[in-house]
Coordinates of C-alpha atoms in Angstrom, one line a residue:
M12 CA -45.9 23.4 -24.1
T13 CA -45.1 21.1 -21.2
N14 CA -42.0 19.0 -20.6
K15 CA -43.6 16.9 -17.9
I16 CA -42.8 13.2 -18.4
D17 CA -45.8 11.1 -17.6
V18 CA -44.3 7.6 -18.0
Y19 CA -40.7 6.6 -17.0
L20 CA -39.1 3.3 -18.0
L21 CA -37.0 3.0 -14.8
P22 CA -37.7 3.9 -11.2
E23 CA -36.3 7.2 -9.9
R24 CA -33.5 5.6 -7.8
W25 CA -32.0 4.1 -11.0
R26 CA -32.0 7.4 -12.8
V27 CA -28.4 8.4 -11.9
L28 CA -26.9 10.0 -15.0
S29 CA -26.9 13.8 -15.5
G30 CA -26.9 15.4 -18.9
S31 CA -23.2 16.0 -18.5
W32 CA -22.6 12.3 -18.1
L33 CA -24.7 11.6 -21.2
K34 CA -22.5 14.1 -23.1
V35 CA -19.3 12.4 -21.9
I36 CA -20.6 9.0 -22.9
A37 CA -21.6 10.4 -26.3
M38 CA -18.2 12.0 -26.9
V39 CA -16.3 8.9 -25.8
S40 CA -18.4 6.7 -28.0
M41 CA -18.0 9.0 -31.0
T42 CA -14.2 9.3 -30.5
I43 CA -13.9 5.5 -30.4
D44 CA -15.9 5.2 -33.6
H45 CA -13.9 7.8 -35.4
V46 CA -10.6 6.5 -34.3
A47 CA -11.6 3.1 -35.7
A48 CA -13.1 4.4 -38.9
Y49 CA -10.5 7.0 -39.9
L50 CA -7.3 5.7 -38.2
L51 CA -7.2 2.0 -37.1
R52 CA -9.0 0.6 -40.2
Y53 CA -5.6 0.7 -41.9
D54 CA -4.0 -1.5 -39.2
H55 CA -4.3 -5.2 -39.8
D56 CA -4.0 -6.0 -36.1
F57 CA -7.3 -4.2 -35.5
T58 CA -9.1 -5.6 -38.5
A59 CA -8.0 -9.2 -37.9
T60 CA -10.7 -11.6 -36.8
L61 CA -10.8 -12.2 -33.0
F62 CA -13.7 -14.7 -33.1
T63 CA -16.7 -15.5 -35.2
V64 CA -20.4 -15.3 -34.2
G65 CA -22.4 -17.2 -36.7
S66 CA -21.2 -15.8 -40.0
K67 CA -20.0 -12.6 -38.5
Q68 CA -16.3 -12.1 -38.1
V69 CA -15.6 -9.9 -35.0
S70 CA -12.5 -7.8 -34.8
W71 CA -11.4 -4.9 -32.6
Y72 CA -12.4 -2.6 -35.5
F73 CA -15.9 -4.1 -35.5
L74 CA -16.3 -3.8 -31.8
M75 CA -15.2 -0.2 -31.8
R76 CA -17.6 0.7 -34.5
C77 CA -20.4 -1.0 -32.5
I78 CA -19.5 1.2 -29.5
G79 CA -19.6 4.2 -31.9
R80 CA -23.3 3.5 -32.8
L81 CA -24.3 4.8 -29.4
A82 CA -23.2 8.3 -30.2
F83 CA -25.8 9.7 -32.5
P84 CA -28.9 8.6 -30.5
L85 CA -27.4 10.2 -27.5
F86 CA -26.6 13.5 -29.3
A87 CA -30.1 13.4 -30.7
F88 CA -31.6 13.0 -27.3
L89 CA -29.4 15.8 -25.9
L90 CA -30.5 18.0 -28.7
V91 CA -34.2 17.5 -27.8
E92 CA -33.4 18.2 -24.1
G93 CA -31.4 21.3 -25.0
F94 CA -34.3 22.5 -27.2
L95 CA -36.8 22.0 -24.4
H96 CA -34.7 23.7 -21.7
T97 CA -32.8 26.5 -23.5
H98 CA -33.7 30.1 -22.6
D99 CA -32.8 31.3 -26.1
R100 CA -33.8 29.1 -29.0
M101 CA -32.5 31.5 -31.6
K102 CA -29.0 31.5 -30.0
Y103 CA -29.2 27.7 -29.6
G104 CA -29.9 27.2 -33.3
R105 CA -27.2 29.8 -34.3
N106 CA -24.6 27.9 -32.3
L107 CA -25.5 24.6 -34.1
L108 CA -25.2 26.3 -37.5
V109 CA -21.9 28.1 -36.6
F110 CA -20.3 24.8 -35.5
A111 CA -21.7 23.0 -38.5
L112 CA -19.8 25.4 -40.7
F113 CA -16.7 25.4 -38.5
S114 CA -16.7 21.6 -38.5
E115 CA -16.9 21.1 -42.2
I116 CA -13.2 21.6 -42.9
P117 CA -11.9 18.9 -40.4
Y118 CA -14.8 16.6 -41.4
D119 CA -13.9 16.8 -45.1
L120 CA -10.2 16.3 -44.3
V121 CA -10.6 13.3 -42.1
R122 CA -13.4 11.7 -44.2
H123 CA -12.2 12.4 -47.7
G124 CA -8.6 13.7 -47.4
H125 CA -9.4 17.0 -49.1
L126 CA -11.7 20.0 -48.9
F127 CA -15.0 20.7 -50.5
A128 CA -16.0 17.0 -50.7
A129 CA -19.6 15.9 -51.1
G130 CA -21.5 15.3 -47.8
Q131 CA -21.8 17.4 -44.7
N132 CA -21.0 16.8 -41.0
V133 CA -23.5 15.7 -38.4
F134 CA -23.9 19.2 -37.0
F135 CA -25.9 20.0 -40.1
T136 CA -28.3 17.1 -39.3
L137 CA -28.6 18.4 -35.7
F138 CA -29.4 21.9 -37.0
L139 CA -32.0 20.6 -39.4
G140 CA -33.5 18.5 -36.5
F141 CA -33.5 21.7 -34.4
L142 CA -35.5 23.6 -37.1
A143 CA -37.9 20.7 -37.3
L144 CA -38.5 20.7 -33.6
W145 CA -39.1 24.5 -33.7
A146 CA -41.7 24.0 -36.4
V147 CA -43.5 21.3 -34.3
S148 CA -43.3 23.6 -31.2
K149 CA -44.9 26.5 -33.2
W150 CA -47.7 24.1 -34.3
E151 CA -48.2 23.0 -30.7
E152 CA -48.5 26.7 -29.7
G153 CA -51.1 27.2 -32.5
K154 CA -48.8 29.5 -34.5
Y155 CA -48.4 27.1 -37.5
S156 CA -51.2 25.4 -39.4
P157 CA -51.0 21.7 -40.1
T158 CA -50.2 22.5 -43.8
R159 CA -47.3 24.8 -42.9
L160 CA -46.0 22.3 -40.4
T161 CA -46.0 19.5 -43.0
I162 CA -44.2 21.7 -45.5
M163 CA -41.6 22.6 -42.9
L164 CA -41.0 19.0 -41.8
F165 CA -40.7 17.7 -45.4
S166 CA -38.3 20.6 -46.1
M167 CA -36.0 19.7 -43.3
I168 CA -36.0 16.0 -44.1
G169 CA -35.5 16.8 -47.8
A170 CA -32.6 19.2 -46.9
G171 CA -31.0 16.3 -45.1
I172 CA -31.1 14.3 -48.3
L173 CA -29.9 17.1 -50.5
L174 CA -27.0 18.1 -48.2
C175 CA -26.0 14.4 -47.8
S176 CA -25.3 15.3 -44.1
D177 CA -24.2 12.6 -41.7
Y178 CA -27.3 10.5 -40.8
G179 CA -29.3 12.9 -43.1
S180 CA -33.1 12.5 -43.3
Y181 CA -32.8 9.4 -41.1
G182 CA -31.3 11.5 -38.3
V183 CA -33.8 14.3 -38.6
S184 CA -36.7 11.8 -38.4
F185 CA -35.1 10.2 -35.4
I186 CA -34.8 13.5 -33.6
L187 CA -38.5 14.2 -34.3
L188 CA -39.4 10.8 -33.0
L189 CA -37.6 11.4 -29.7
Y190 CA -39.4 14.8 -29.3
V191 CA -42.9 13.5 -30.1
L192 CA -42.5 10.6 -27.6
R193 CA -40.7 12.6 -25.0
Q194 CA -43.5 12.3 -22.4
N195 CA -43.5 8.5 -22.4
R196 CA -40.0 7.0 -22.0
I197 CA -41.3 3.5 -22.5
F198 CA -42.8 4.2 -25.9
Q199 CA -39.8 6.4 -26.8
A200 CA -37.4 3.5 -26.1
A201 CA -39.5 0.8 -27.7
I202 CA -40.4 2.7 -30.9
G203 CA -37.0 4.3 -31.0
F204 CA -35.3 0.9 -30.8
C205 CA -37.5 -0.3 -33.7
F206 CA -36.6 2.8 -35.7
L207 CA -32.9 1.9 -35.2
S208 CA -33.5 -1.7 -36.1
S209 CA -31.2 -1.6 -39.1
R210 CA -28.5 -0.4 -36.7
W211 CA -29.8 -2.3 -33.6
I212 CA -26.6 -1.7 -31.6
A213 CA -27.5 2.0 -31.6
G214 CA -30.7 1.1 -29.7
L215 CA -28.6 0.3 -26.7
A216 CA -28.2 4.1 -26.3
F217 CA -31.7 4.0 -24.7
I218 CA -30.0 2.4 -21.6
P219 CA -28.1 5.5 -20.6
I220 CA -31.0 7.7 -21.9
N221 CA -33.3 6.0 -19.4
L222 CA -30.7 6.4 -16.6
Y223 CA -31.0 10.2 -17.2
N224 CA -32.2 12.1 -14.2
G225 CA -33.1 15.4 -15.9
Q226 CA -30.2 17.3 -14.2
R227 CA -27.7 19.4 -16.1
G228 CA -24.7 18.1 -14.2
F229 CA -21.1 19.3 -14.0
I230 CA -20.8 20.8 -17.6
Q231 CA -22.1 24.3 -17.0
G232 CA -21.4 27.8 -18.0
P233 CA -20.4 29.2 -21.4
I234 CA -16.9 27.6 -21.3
G235 CA -18.2 24.1 -20.7
K236 CA -21.0 24.5 -23.3
Y237 CA -18.7 25.7 -26.1
L238 CA -16.0 23.1 -25.3
F239 CA -18.7 20.5 -25.8
Y240 CA -19.5 22.0 -29.2
A241 CA -15.9 22.4 -30.1
F242 CA -14.9 18.8 -29.2
Y243 CA -16.4 17.5 -32.5
P244 CA -14.2 19.5 -34.9
L245 CA -11.2 19.4 -32.7
H246 CA -11.1 15.6 -32.3
L247 CA -11.6 15.2 -36.1
L248 CA -8.7 17.5 -36.7
A249 CA -6.5 15.6 -34.2
I250 CA -7.3 12.3 -35.9
Y251 CA -6.5 13.8 -39.3
F252 CA -3.1 15.0 -38.1
V253 CA -2.2 11.7 -36.4
R254 CA -3.2 9.9 -39.6
C255 CA -0.9 12.2 -41.7
M256 CA 2.0 11.5 -39.4
I257 CA 1.7 7.7 -39.3
M258 CA 0.8 7.2 -42.9

């Protein structure tokens, strides 16, 4: 399996963002989205209309949620990059599953206000996407038959539906799309944008994706890696506690 990219969207001199900067952008976008969705939506000053575009009333809440749409495409892209470059896929998948389980309590609390609610956090979607990528890579290596690959992919997409995970089957399919089109950034951006057409703001994530230079960047080593994983449940827990105090 090769990771050589044959067609880039932007010239090399414009590709200035490392994987670490993509992670920072994704985390900031996600935090802005979750602060709006789980905290500021109760504040009239943030939901009040600032101006109107056509029939759409634009508020600070709306703008923050739009910024938040960038997060999942970036995390999906980083998952594909991580899958392609990791030295231990078993460990990579295990980390995704462990943090999916660890994140479920803060996710349930901030989203539903109680434990054991229906629906799972986005780490489950990323884990299912990882399993789907592994199945495709096995087929590429000649270890899976087309029939087995089809069963595996439908199983992962179906699991996203059954688990009601954040972005669910839609998210798993998007991860697969990024992987299949990884060698042509023009097609990846164009088809990916069309795939996200129902949430077209999310398609703007292909701007930083195409500024990516293929370098890991400043987030390195086990501490940096696990802090990146842990940020998701920790920021949800922080938002929940702040909401409890102010409500």
